[in-house]
């Protein structure tokens, strides 16, 4: 199971600058060094949106965890 936590590039940039003290250029370079948003979304089995605050993120993660537990596999991996 591939879970992607997605955020718009502007949110990623803003968070990197605030959390790591990076300049805009440094943040953009770090983002560019990763798989593109489109590549991550294409590979995802599940997408969790991370652009609406921690409470919304936590609700989505809890819902996914509940769904995975309800699958009866006892594991977060799917074949």
PDB file of N, CA, C and O in Angstrom:
ATOM      1  N   UNK A   1       0.857  -1.175   0.000  1.00  0.00           N
ATOM      2  CA  UNK A   1       0.000   0.000   0.000  1.00  0.00           C
ATOM      3  C   UNK A   1       0.897   1.231   0.000  1.00  0.00           C
ATOM      4  O   UNK A   1       1.775   1.358   0.849  1.00  0.00           O
ATOM      5  N   UNK A   2       0.703   2.107  -0.957  1.00  0.00           N
ATOM      6  CA  UNK A   2       1.482   3.344  -1.025  1.00  0.00           C
ATOM      7  C   UNK A   2       0.579   4.502  -0.615  1.00  0.00           C
ATOM      8  O   UNK A   2      -0.434   4.777  -1.274  1.00  0.00           O
ATOM      9  N   UNK A   3       0.943   5.146   0.477  1.00  0.00           N
ATOM     10  CA  UNK A   3       0.196   6.293   0.988  1.00  0.00           C
ATOM     11  C   UNK A   3       1.027   7.539   0.730  1.00  0.00           C
ATOM     12  O   UNK A   3       2.191   7.606   1.118  1.00  0.00           O
ATOM     13  N   UNK A   4       0.430   8.514   0.073  1.00  0.00           N
ATOM     14  CA  UNK A   4       1.095   9.785  -0.205  1.00  0.00           C
ATOM     15  C   UNK A   4       0.377  10.870   0.577  1.00  0.00           C
ATOM     16  O   UNK A   4      -0.848  10.996   0.495  1.00  0.00           O
ATOM     17  N   UNK A   5       1.130  11.618   1.355  1.00  0.00           N
ATOM     18  CA  UNK A   5       0.598  12.799   2.022  1.00  0.00           C
ATOM     19  C   UNK A   5       0.930  13.975   1.115  1.00  0.00           C
ATOM     20  O   UNK A   5       2.097  14.285   0.887  1.00  0.00           O
ATOM     21  N   UNK A   6      -0.104  14.594   0.571  1.00  0.00           N
ATOM     22  CA  UNK A   6       0.063  15.598  -0.477  1.00  0.00           C
ATOM     23  C   UNK A   6      -0.214  17.000   0.039  1.00  0.00           C
ATOM     24  O   UNK A   6      -1.135  17.215   0.828  1.00  0.00           O
ATOM     25  N   UNK A   7       0.607  17.927  -0.422  1.00  0.00           N
ATOM     26  CA  UNK A   7       0.405  19.346  -0.135  1.00  0.00           C
ATOM     27  C   UNK A   7       0.819  20.134  -1.374  1.00  0.00           C
ATOM     28  O   UNK A   7       1.747  19.734  -2.083  1.00  0.00           O
ATOM     29  N   UNK A   8       0.145  21.240  -1.639  1.00  0.00           N
ATOM     30  CA  UNK A   8       0.543  22.086  -2.764  1.00  0.00           C
ATOM     31  C   UNK A   8       1.994  22.555  -2.599  1.00  0.00           C
ATOM     32  O   UNK A   8       2.502  22.696  -1.478  1.00  0.00           O
ATOM     33  N   UNK A   9       2.645  22.793  -3.720  1.00  0.00           N
ATOM     34  CA  UNK A   9       4.057  23.207  -3.701  1.00  0.00           C
ATOM     35  C   UNK A   9       4.253  24.451  -2.839  1.00  0.00           C
ATOM     36  O   UNK A   9       5.229  24.539  -2.083  1.00  0.00           O
ATOM     37  N   UNK A  10       3.351  25.397  -2.912  1.00  0.00           N
ATOM     38  CA  UNK A  10       3.505  26.616  -2.106  1.00  0.00           C
ATOM     39  C   UNK A  10       3.502  26.290  -0.615  1.00  0.00           C
ATOM     40  O   UNK A  10       4.271  26.864   0.155  1.00  0.00           O
ATOM     41  N   UNK A  11       2.658  25.365  -0.205  1.00  0.00           N
ATOM     42  CA  UNK A  11       2.645  24.941   1.202  1.00  0.00           C
ATOM     43  C   UNK A  11       3.948  24.247   1.571  1.00  0.00           C
ATOM     44  O   UNK A  11       4.510  24.487   2.647  1.00  0.00           O
ATOM     45  N   UNK A  12       4.437  23.390   0.682  1.00  0.00           N
ATOM     46  CA  UNK A  12       5.709  22.722   0.941  1.00  0.00           C
ATOM     47  C   UNK A  12       6.826  23.750   1.110  1.00  0.00           C
ATOM     48  O   UNK A  12       7.637  23.650   2.041  1.00  0.00           O
ATOM     49  N   UNK A  13       6.858  24.712   0.200  1.00  0.00           N
ATOM     50  CA  UNK A  13       7.898  25.754   0.246  1.00  0.00           C
ATOM     51  C   UNK A  13       7.816  26.542   1.553  1.00  0.00           C
ATOM     52  O   UNK A  13       8.818  26.730   2.246  1.00  0.00           O
ATOM     53  N   UNK A  14       6.625  26.989   1.890  1.00  0.00           N
ATOM     54  CA  UNK A  14       6.425  27.788   3.101  1.00  0.00           C
ATOM     55  C   UNK A  14       6.862  27.013   4.351  1.00  0.00           C
ATOM     56  O   UNK A  14       7.542  27.543   5.226  1.00  0.00           O
ATOM     57  N   UNK A  15       6.504  25.736   4.405  1.00  0.00           N
ATOM     58  CA  UNK A  15       6.863  24.918   5.564  1.00  0.00           C
ATOM     59  C   UNK A  15       8.366  24.696   5.653  1.00  0.00           C
ATOM     60  O   UNK A  15       8.943  24.756   6.748  1.00  0.00           O
ATOM     61  N   UNK A  16       8.999  24.428   4.521  1.00  0.00           N
ATOM     62  CA  UNK A  16      10.456  24.257   4.525  1.00  0.00           C
ATOM     63  C   UNK A  16      11.160  25.526   4.980  1.00  0.00           C
ATOM     64  O   UNK A  16      12.128  25.468   5.759  1.00  0.00           O
ATOM     65  N   UNK A  17      10.715  26.651   4.494  1.00  0.00           N
ATOM     66  CA  UNK A  17      11.345  27.913   4.865  1.00  0.00           C
ATOM     67  C   UNK A  17      11.178  28.180   6.356  1.00  0.00           C
ATOM     68  O   UNK A  17      12.135  28.584   7.025  1.00  0.00           O
ATOM     69  N   UNK A  18       9.991  27.924   6.885  1.00  0.00           N
ATOM     70  CA  UNK A  18       9.730  28.189   8.303  1.00  0.00           C
ATOM     71  C   UNK A  18      10.446  27.184   9.207  1.00  0.00           C
ATOM     72  O   UNK A  18      11.084  27.562  10.186  1.00  0.00           O
ATOM     73  N   UNK A  19      10.339  25.910   8.858  1.00  0.00           N
ATOM     74  CA  UNK A  19      10.885  24.860   9.726  1.00  0.00           C
ATOM     75  C   UNK A  19      12.406  24.773   9.660  1.00  0.00           C
ATOM     76  O   UNK A  19      13.070  24.584  10.677  1.00  0.00           O
ATOM     77  N   UNK A  20      12.968  24.926   8.446  1.00  0.00           N
ATOM     78  CA  UNK A  20      14.398  24.698   8.267  1.00  0.00           C
ATOM     79  C   UNK A  20      15.199  25.974   8.072  1.00  0.00           C
ATOM     80  O   UNK A  20      16.406  25.916   7.897  1.00  0.00           O
ATOM     81  N   UNK A  21      14.513  27.115   8.034  1.00  0.00           N
ATOM     82  CA  UNK A  21      15.207  28.376   7.840  1.00  0.00           C
ATOM     83  C   UNK A  21      15.804  28.518   6.448  1.00  0.00           C
ATOM     84  O   UNK A  21      16.809  29.214   6.274  1.00  0.00           O
ATOM     85  N   UNK A  22      15.203  27.865   5.459  1.00  0.00           N
ATOM     86  CA  UNK A  22      15.735  27.922   4.096  1.00  0.00           C
ATOM     87  C   UNK A  22      15.254  29.170   3.364  1.00  0.00           C
ATOM     88  O   UNK A  22      14.168  29.683   3.648  1.00  0.00           O
ATOM     89  N   UNK A  23      16.043  29.609   2.415  1.00  0.00           N
ATOM     90  CA  UNK A  23      15.594  30.661   1.511  1.00  0.00           C
ATOM     91  C   UNK A  23      14.599  30.049   0.533  1.00  0.00           C
ATOM     92  O   UNK A  23      14.492  28.821   0.418  1.00  0.00           O
ATOM     93  N   UNK A  24      13.904  30.885  -0.202  1.00  0.00           N
ATOM     94  CA  UNK A  24      12.969  30.395  -1.217  1.00  0.00           C
ATOM     95  C   UNK A  24      13.701  29.517  -2.231  1.00  0.00           C
ATOM     96  O   UNK A  24      13.212  28.452  -2.606  1.00  0.00           O
ATOM     97  N   UNK A  25      14.860  29.951  -2.654  1.00  0.00           N
ATOM     98  CA  UNK A  25      15.632  29.202  -3.641  1.00  0.00           C
ATOM     99  C   UNK A  25      16.067  27.843  -3.085  1.00  0.00           C
ATOM    100  O   UNK A  25      16.036  26.832  -3.789  1.00  0.00           O
ATOM    101  N   UNK A  26      16.511  27.818  -1.828  1.00  0.00           N
ATOM    102  CA  UNK A  26      16.919  26.560  -1.206  1.00  0.00           C
ATOM    103  C   UNK A  26      15.729  25.604  -1.068  1.00  0.00           C
ATOM    104  O   UNK A  26      15.848  24.402  -1.324  1.00  0.00           O
ATOM    105  N   UNK A  27      14.599  26.146  -0.670  1.00  0.00           N
ATOM    106  CA  UNK A  27      13.395  25.327  -0.532  1.00  0.00           C
ATOM    107  C   UNK A  27      12.974  24.769  -1.888  1.00  0.00           C
ATOM    108  O   UNK A  27      12.639  23.579  -2.012  1.00  0.00           O
ATOM    109  N   UNK A  28      12.995  25.612  -2.914  1.00  0.00           N
ATOM    110  CA  UNK A  28      12.627  25.156  -4.258  1.00  0.00           C
ATOM    111  C   UNK A  28      13.578  24.073  -4.760  1.00  0.00           C
ATOM    112  O   UNK A  28      13.149  23.111  -5.393  1.00  0.00           O
ATOM    113  N   UNK A  29      14.868  24.205  -4.451  1.00  0.00           N
ATOM    114  CA  UNK A  29      15.846  23.201  -4.869  1.00  0.00           C
ATOM    115  C   UNK A  29      15.573  21.872  -4.168  1.00  0.00           C
ATOM    116  O   UNK A  29      15.670  20.798  -4.785  1.00  0.00           O
ATOM    117  N   UNK A  30      15.228  21.925  -2.898  1.00  0.00           N
ATOM    118  CA  UNK A  30      14.936  20.698  -2.157  1.00  0.00           C
ATOM    119  C   UNK A  30      13.685  20.024  -2.716  1.00  0.00           C
ATOM    120  O   UNK A  30      13.646  18.808  -2.885  1.00  0.00           O
ATOM    121  N   UNK A  31      12.675  20.813  -3.024  1.00  0.00           N
ATOM    122  CA  UNK A  31      11.445  20.259  -3.612  1.00  0.00           C
ATOM    123  C   UNK A  31      11.739  19.650  -4.974  1.00  0.00           C
ATOM    124  O   UNK A  31      11.267  18.556  -5.306  1.00  0.00           O
ATOM    125  N   UNK A  32      12.540  20.337  -5.780  1.00  0.00           N
ATOM    126  CA  UNK A  32      12.864  19.860  -7.125  1.00  0.00           C
ATOM    127  C   UNK A  32      13.674  18.564  -7.105  1.00  0.00           C
ATOM    128  O   UNK A  32      13.636  17.791  -8.066  1.00  0.00           O
ATOM    129  N   UNK A  33      14.400  18.314  -6.021  1.00  0.00           N
ATOM    130  CA  UNK A  33      15.234  17.110  -5.916  1.00  0.00           C
ATOM    131  C   UNK A  33      14.408  15.863  -5.607  1.00  0.00           C
ATOM    132  O   UNK A  33      14.917  14.751  -5.684  1.00  0.00           O
ATOM    133  N   UNK A  34      13.152  16.054  -5.266  1.00  0.00           N
ATOM    134  CA  UNK A  34      12.276  14.933  -4.928  1.00  0.00           C
ATOM    135  C   UNK A  34      11.429  14.546  -6.136  1.00  0.00           C
ATOM    136  O   UNK A  34      11.378  15.268  -7.130  1.00  0.00           O
ATOM    137  N   UNK A  35      10.754  13.425  -6.022  1.00  0.00           N
ATOM    138  CA  UNK A  35       9.784  13.048  -7.058  1.00  0.00           C
ATOM    139  C   UNK A  35       8.758  14.171  -7.165  1.00  0.00           C
ATOM    140  O   UNK A  35       8.404  14.805  -6.164  1.00  0.00           O
ATOM    141  N   UNK A  36       8.298  14.422  -8.369  1.00  0.00           N
ATOM    142  CA  UNK A  36       7.323  15.489  -8.559  1.00  0.00           C
ATOM    143  C   UNK A  36       5.994  15.129  -7.900  1.00  0.00           C
ATOM    144  O   UNK A  36       5.706  13.944  -7.642  1.00  0.00           O
ATOM    145  N   UNK A  37       5.207  16.127  -7.659  1.00  0.00           N
ATOM    146  CA  UNK A  37       3.879  15.905  -7.083  1.00  0.00           C
ATOM    147  C   UNK A  37       3.081  14.957  -7.984  1.00  0.00           C
ATOM    148  O   UNK A  37       2.425  14.035  -7.502  1.00  0.00           O
ATOM    149  N   UNK A  38       3.156  15.158  -9.275  1.00  0.00           N
ATOM    150  CA  UNK A  38       2.434  14.316 -10.219  1.00  0.00           C
ATOM    151  C   UNK A  38       2.905  12.862 -10.140  1.00  0.00           C
ATOM    152  O   UNK A  38       2.098  11.934 -10.181  1.00  0.00           O
ATOM    153  N   UNK A  39       4.217  12.656 -10.004  1.00  0.00           N
ATOM    154  CA  UNK A  39       4.752  11.301  -9.880  1.00  0.00           C
ATOM    155  C   UNK A  39       4.276  10.636  -8.590  1.00  0.00           C
ATOM    156  O   UNK A  39       3.900   9.459  -8.592  1.00  0.00           O
ATOM    157  N   UNK A  40       4.307  11.381  -7.497  1.00  0.00           N
ATOM    158  CA  UNK A  40       3.851  10.814  -6.222  1.00  0.00           C
ATOM    159  C   UNK A  40       2.380  10.449  -6.285  1.00  0.00           C
ATOM    160  O   UNK A  40       1.977   9.370  -5.838  1.00  0.00           O
ATOM    161  N   UNK A  41       1.561  11.339  -6.836  1.00  0.00           N
ATOM    162  CA  UNK A  41       0.128  11.073  -6.913  1.00  0.00           C
ATOM    163  C   UNK A  41      -0.167   9.883  -7.820  1.00  0.00           C
ATOM    164  O   UNK A  41      -1.060   9.074  -7.531  1.00  0.00           O
ATOM    165  N   UNK A  42       0.574   9.747  -8.905  1.00  0.00           N
ATOM    166  CA  UNK A  42       0.373   8.628  -9.822  1.00  0.00           C
ATOM    167  C   UNK A  42       0.711   7.292  -9.165  1.00  0.00           C
ATOM    168  O   UNK A  42       0.110   6.264  -9.488  1.00  0.00           O
ATOM    169  N   UNK A  43       1.666   7.285  -8.254  1.00  0.00           N
ATOM    170  CA  UNK A  43       2.089   6.058  -7.593  1.00  0.00           C
ATOM    171  C   UNK A  43       1.210   5.695  -6.395  1.00  0.00           C
ATOM    172  O   UNK A  43       1.246   4.561  -5.919  1.00  0.00           O
ATOM    173  N   UNK A  44       0.399   6.630  -5.932  1.00  0.00           N
ATOM    174  CA  UNK A  44      -0.339   6.458  -4.681  1.00  0.00           C
ATOM    175  C   UNK A  44      -1.532   5.524  -4.822  1.00  0.00           C
ATOM    176  O   UNK A  44      -2.268   5.568  -5.798  1.00  0.00           O
ATOM    177  N   UNK A  45      -1.695   4.686  -3.797  1.00  0.00           N
ATOM    178  CA  UNK A  45      -2.935   3.936  -3.626  1.00  0.00           C
ATOM    179  C   UNK A  45      -3.926   4.763  -2.820  1.00  0.00           C
ATOM    180  O   UNK A  45      -5.130   4.660  -3.009  1.00  0.00           O
ATOM    181  N   UNK A  46      -3.380   5.570  -1.906  1.00  0.00           N
ATOM    182  CA  UNK A  46      -4.185   6.432  -1.041  1.00  0.00           C
ATOM    183  C   UNK A  46      -3.499   7.787  -0.987  1.00  0.00           C
ATOM    184  O   UNK A  46      -2.285   7.860  -0.835  1.00  0.00           O
ATOM    185  N   UNK A  47      -4.279   8.849  -1.105  1.00  0.00           N
ATOM    186  CA  UNK A  47      -3.742  10.208  -0.985  1.00  0.00           C
ATOM    187  C   UNK A  47      -4.394  10.872   0.220  1.00  0.00           C
ATOM    188  O   UNK A  47      -5.618  10.893   0.342  1.00  0.00           O
ATOM    189  N   UNK A  48      -3.552  11.400   1.092  1.00  0.00           N
ATOM    190  CA  UNK A  48      -4.014  12.167   2.245  1.00  0.00           C
ATOM    191  C   UNK A  48      -3.638  13.618   1.987  1.00  0.00           C
ATOM    192  O   UNK A  48      -2.466  13.925   1.783  1.00  0.00           O
ATOM    193  N   UNK A  49      -4.637  14.478   1.984  1.00  0.00           N
ATOM    194  CA  UNK A  49      -4.404  15.903   1.739  1.00  0.00           C
ATOM    195  C   UNK A  49      -3.867  16.557   3.007  1.00  0.00           C
ATOM    196  O   UNK A  49      -4.430  16.385   4.086  1.00  0.00           O
ATOM    197  N   UNK A  50      -2.773  17.298   2.851  1.00  0.00           N
ATOM    198  CA  UNK A  50      -2.165  17.979   3.997  1.00  0.00           C
ATOM    199  C   UNK A  50      -2.093  19.478   3.722  1.00  0.00           C
ATOM    200  O   UNK A  50      -1.029  20.074   3.682  1.00  0.00           O
ATOM    201  N   UNK A  51      -3.261  20.056   3.486  1.00  0.00           N
ATOM    202  CA  UNK A  51      -3.301  21.498   3.216  1.00  0.00           C
ATOM    203  C   UNK A  51      -4.388  22.191   4.014  1.00  0.00           C
ATOM    204  O   UNK A  51      -4.750  23.326   3.733  1.00  0.00           O
ATOM    205  N   UNK A  52      -4.888  21.484   5.052  1.00  0.00           N
ATOM    206  CA  UNK A  52      -6.010  22.053   5.808  1.00  0.00           C
ATOM    207  C   UNK A  52      -5.808  21.953   7.311  1.00  0.00           C
ATOM    208  O   UNK A  52      -6.773  21.852   8.055  1.00  0.00           O
ATOM    209  N   UNK A  53      -4.571  21.926   7.759  1.00  0.00           N
ATOM    210  CA  UNK A  53      -4.296  21.929   9.189  1.00  0.00           C
ATOM    211  C   UNK A  53      -4.114  20.537   9.776  1.00  0.00           C
ATOM    212  O   UNK A  53      -4.474  19.524   9.185  1.00  0.00           O
ATOM    213  N   UNK A  54      -3.530  20.518  10.967  1.00  0.00           N
ATOM    214  CA  UNK A  54      -3.209  19.252  11.626  1.00  0.00           C
ATOM    215  C   UNK A  54      -4.438  18.459  12.033  1.00  0.00           C
ATOM    216  O   UNK A  54      -4.426  17.231  11.985  1.00  0.00           O
ATOM    217  N   UNK A  55      -5.515  19.130  12.434  1.00  0.00           N
ATOM    218  CA  UNK A  55      -6.727  18.405  12.824  1.00  0.00           C
ATOM    219  C   UNK A  55      -7.294  17.621  11.651  1.00  0.00           C
ATOM    220  O   UNK A  55      -7.660  16.454  11.790  1.00  0.00           O
ATOM    221  N   UNK A  56      -7.358  18.252  10.490  1.00  0.00           N
ATOM    222  CA  UNK A  56      -7.870  17.573   9.298  1.00  0.00           C
ATOM    223  C   UNK A  56      -6.947  16.422   8.899  1.00  0.00           C
ATOM    224  O   UNK A  56      -7.413  15.339   8.516  1.00  0.00           O
ATOM    225  N   UNK A  57      -5.647  16.636   8.996  1.00  0.00           N
ATOM    226  CA  UNK A  57      -4.677  15.588   8.677  1.00  0.00           C
ATOM    227  C   UNK A  57      -4.860  14.400   9.617  1.00  0.00           C
ATOM    228  O   UNK A  57      -4.908  13.242   9.177  1.00  0.00           O
ATOM    229  N   UNK A  58      -4.994  14.676  10.894  1.00  0.00           N
ATOM    230  CA  UNK A  58      -5.159  13.604  11.872  1.00  0.00           C
ATOM    231  C   UNK A  58      -6.441  12.815  11.621  1.00  0.00           C
ATOM    232  O   UNK A  58      -6.445  11.584  11.715  1.00  0.00           O
ATOM    233  N   UNK A  59      -7.529  13.496  11.259  1.00  0.00           N
ATOM    234  CA  UNK A  59      -8.778  12.794  10.956  1.00  0.00           C
ATOM    235  C   UNK A  59      -8.604  11.840   9.770  1.00  0.00           C
ATOM    236  O   UNK A  59      -9.090  10.716   9.785  1.00  0.00           O
ATOM    237  N   UNK A  60      -7.890  12.297   8.747  1.00  0.00           N
ATOM    238  CA  UNK A  60      -7.668  11.446   7.579  1.00  0.00           C
ATOM    239  C   UNK A  60      -6.801  10.231   7.911  1.00  0.00           C
ATOM    240  O   UNK A  60      -7.076   9.117   7.456  1.00  0.00           O
ATOM    241  N   UNK A  61      -5.768  10.450   8.704  1.00  0.00           N
ATOM    242  CA  UNK A  61      -4.890   9.343   9.100  1.00  0.00           C
ATOM    243  C   UNK A  61      -5.664   8.358   9.968  1.00  0.00           C
ATOM    244  O   UNK A  61      -5.573   7.136   9.772  1.00  0.00           O
ATOM    245  N   UNK A  62      -6.452   8.856  10.896  1.00  0.00           N
ATOM    246  CA  UNK A  62      -7.266   7.975  11.743  1.00  0.00           C
ATOM    247  C   UNK A  62      -8.242   7.159  10.909  1.00  0.00           C
ATOM    248  O   UNK A  62      -8.424   5.959  11.146  1.00  0.00           O
ATOM    249  N   UNK A  63      -8.870   7.794   9.915  1.00  0.00           N
ATOM    250  CA  UNK A  63      -9.816   7.078   9.053  1.00  0.00           C
ATOM    251  C   UNK A  63      -9.107   5.985   8.256  1.00  0.00           C
ATOM    252  O   UNK A  63      -9.622   4.872   8.106  1.00  0.00           O
ATOM    253  N   UNK A  64      -7.921   6.289   7.751  1.00  0.00           N
ATOM    254  CA  UNK A  64      -7.161   5.286   7.018  1.00  0.00           C
ATOM    255  C   UNK A  64      -6.767   4.141   7.941  1.00  0.00           C
ATOM    256  O   UNK A  64      -6.889   2.970   7.579  1.00  0.00           O
ATOM    257  N   UNK A  65      -6.297   4.466   9.119  1.00  0.00           N
ATOM    258  CA  UNK A  65      -5.883   3.434  10.075  1.00  0.00           C
ATOM    259  C   UNK A  65      -7.066   2.527  10.414  1.00  0.00           C
ATOM    260  O   UNK A  65      -6.927   1.305  10.457  1.00  0.00           O
ATOM    261  N   UNK A  66      -8.232   3.127  10.609  1.00  0.00           N
ATOM    262  CA  UNK A  66      -9.440   2.347  10.898  1.00  0.00           C
ATOM    263  C   UNK A  66      -9.780   1.449   9.715  1.00  0.00           C
ATOM    264  O   UNK A  66     -10.092   0.273   9.888  1.00  0.00           O
ATOM    265  N   UNK A  67      -9.705   1.999   8.515  1.00  0.00           N
ATOM    266  CA  UNK A  67      -9.999   1.222   7.310  1.00  0.00           C
ATOM    267  C   UNK A  67      -9.033   0.048   7.177  1.00  0.00           C
ATOM    268  O   UNK A  67      -9.429  -1.067   6.853  1.00  0.00           O
ATOM    269  N   UNK A  68      -7.769   0.283   7.440  1.00  0.00           N
ATOM    270  CA  UNK A  68      -6.780  -0.792   7.337  1.00  0.00           C
ATOM    271  C   UNK A  68      -7.014  -1.852   8.399  1.00  0.00           C
ATOM    272  O   UNK A  68      -6.876  -3.052   8.125  1.00  0.00           O
ATOM    273  N   UNK A  69      -7.381  -1.416   9.596  1.00  0.00           N
ATOM    274  CA  UNK A  69      -7.682  -2.376  10.658  1.00  0.00           C
ATOM    275  C   UNK A  69      -8.914  -3.196  10.341  1.00  0.00           C
ATOM    276  O   UNK A  69      -8.985  -4.386  10.639  1.00  0.00           O
ATOM    277  N   UNK A  70      -9.886  -2.584   9.687  1.00  0.00           N
ATOM    278  CA  UNK A  70     -11.127  -3.272   9.324  1.00  0.00           C
ATOM    279  C   UNK A  70     -10.904  -4.293   8.228  1.00  0.00           C
ATOM    280  O   UNK A  70     -11.725  -5.184   8.022  1.00  0.00           O
ATOM    281  N   UNK A  71      -9.774  -4.175   7.516  1.00  0.00           N
ATOM    282  CA  UNK A  71      -9.504  -5.131   6.440  1.00  0.00           C
ATOM    283  C   UNK A  71      -9.213  -6.523   6.982  1.00  0.00           C
ATOM    284  O   UNK A  71      -9.248  -7.493   6.247  1.00  0.00           O
ATOM    285  N   UNK A  72      -8.915  -6.594   8.294  1.00  0.00           N
ATOM    286  CA  UNK A  72      -8.687  -7.881   8.923  1.00  0.00           C
ATOM    287  C   UNK A  72      -7.336  -8.494   8.626  1.00  0.00           C
ATOM    288  O   UNK A  72      -7.077  -9.639   9.004  1.00  0.00           O
ATOM    289  N   UNK A  73      -6.464  -7.761   7.962  1.00  0.00           N
ATOM    290  CA  UNK A  73      -5.164  -8.333   7.608  1.00  0.00           C
ATOM    291  C   UNK A  73      -4.182  -8.257   8.769  1.00  0.00           C
ATOM    292  O   UNK A  73      -3.192  -8.973   8.777  1.00  0.00           O
ATOM    293  N   UNK A  74      -4.422  -7.334   9.689  1.00  0.00           N
ATOM    294  CA  UNK A  74      -3.467  -7.139  10.769  1.00  0.00           C
ATOM    295  C   UNK A  74      -2.196  -6.481  10.321  1.00  0.00           C
ATOM    296  O   UNK A  74      -1.207  -6.445  11.027  1.00  0.00           O
ATOM    297  N   UNK A  75      -2.189  -5.982   9.102  1.00  0.00           N
ATOM    298  CA  UNK A  75      -0.989  -5.384   8.520  1.00  0.00           C
ATOM    299  C   UNK A  75      -1.397  -4.195   7.672  1.00  0.00           C
ATOM    300  O   UNK A  75      -2.493  -4.162   7.134  1.00  0.00           O
ATOM    301  N   UNK A  76      -0.509  -3.235   7.546  1.00  0.00           N
ATOM    302  CA  UNK A  76      -0.794  -2.082   6.687  1.00  0.00           C
ATOM    303  C   UNK A  76      -0.326  -2.312   5.277  1.00  0.00           C
ATOM    304  O   UNK A  76      -0.418  -1.450   4.436  1.00  0.00           O
ATOM    305  N   UNK A  77       0.225  -3.505   4.991  1.00  0.00           N
ATOM    306  CA  UNK A  77       0.706  -3.807   3.647  1.00  0.00           C
ATOM    307  C   UNK A  77      -0.379  -4.553   2.879  1.00  0.00           C
ATOM    308  O   UNK A  77      -1.071  -5.385   3.434  1.00  0.00           O
ATOM    309  N   UNK A  78      -0.496  -4.224   1.600  1.00  0.00           N
ATOM    310  CA  UNK A  78      -1.395  -4.954   0.730  1.00  0.00           C
ATOM    311  C   UNK A  78      -0.582  -5.581  -0.378  1.00  0.00           C
ATOM    312  O   UNK A  78       0.468  -5.080  -0.747  1.00  0.00           O
ATOM    313  N   UNK A  79      -1.053  -6.675  -0.913  1.00  0.00           N
ATOM    314  CA  UNK A  79      -0.319  -7.296  -2.028  1.00  0.00           C
ATOM    315  C   UNK A  79      -0.925  -6.922  -3.350  1.00  0.00           C
ATOM    316  O   UNK A  79      -1.950  -6.369  -3.445  1.00  0.00           O
TER     317      UNK A  79
END
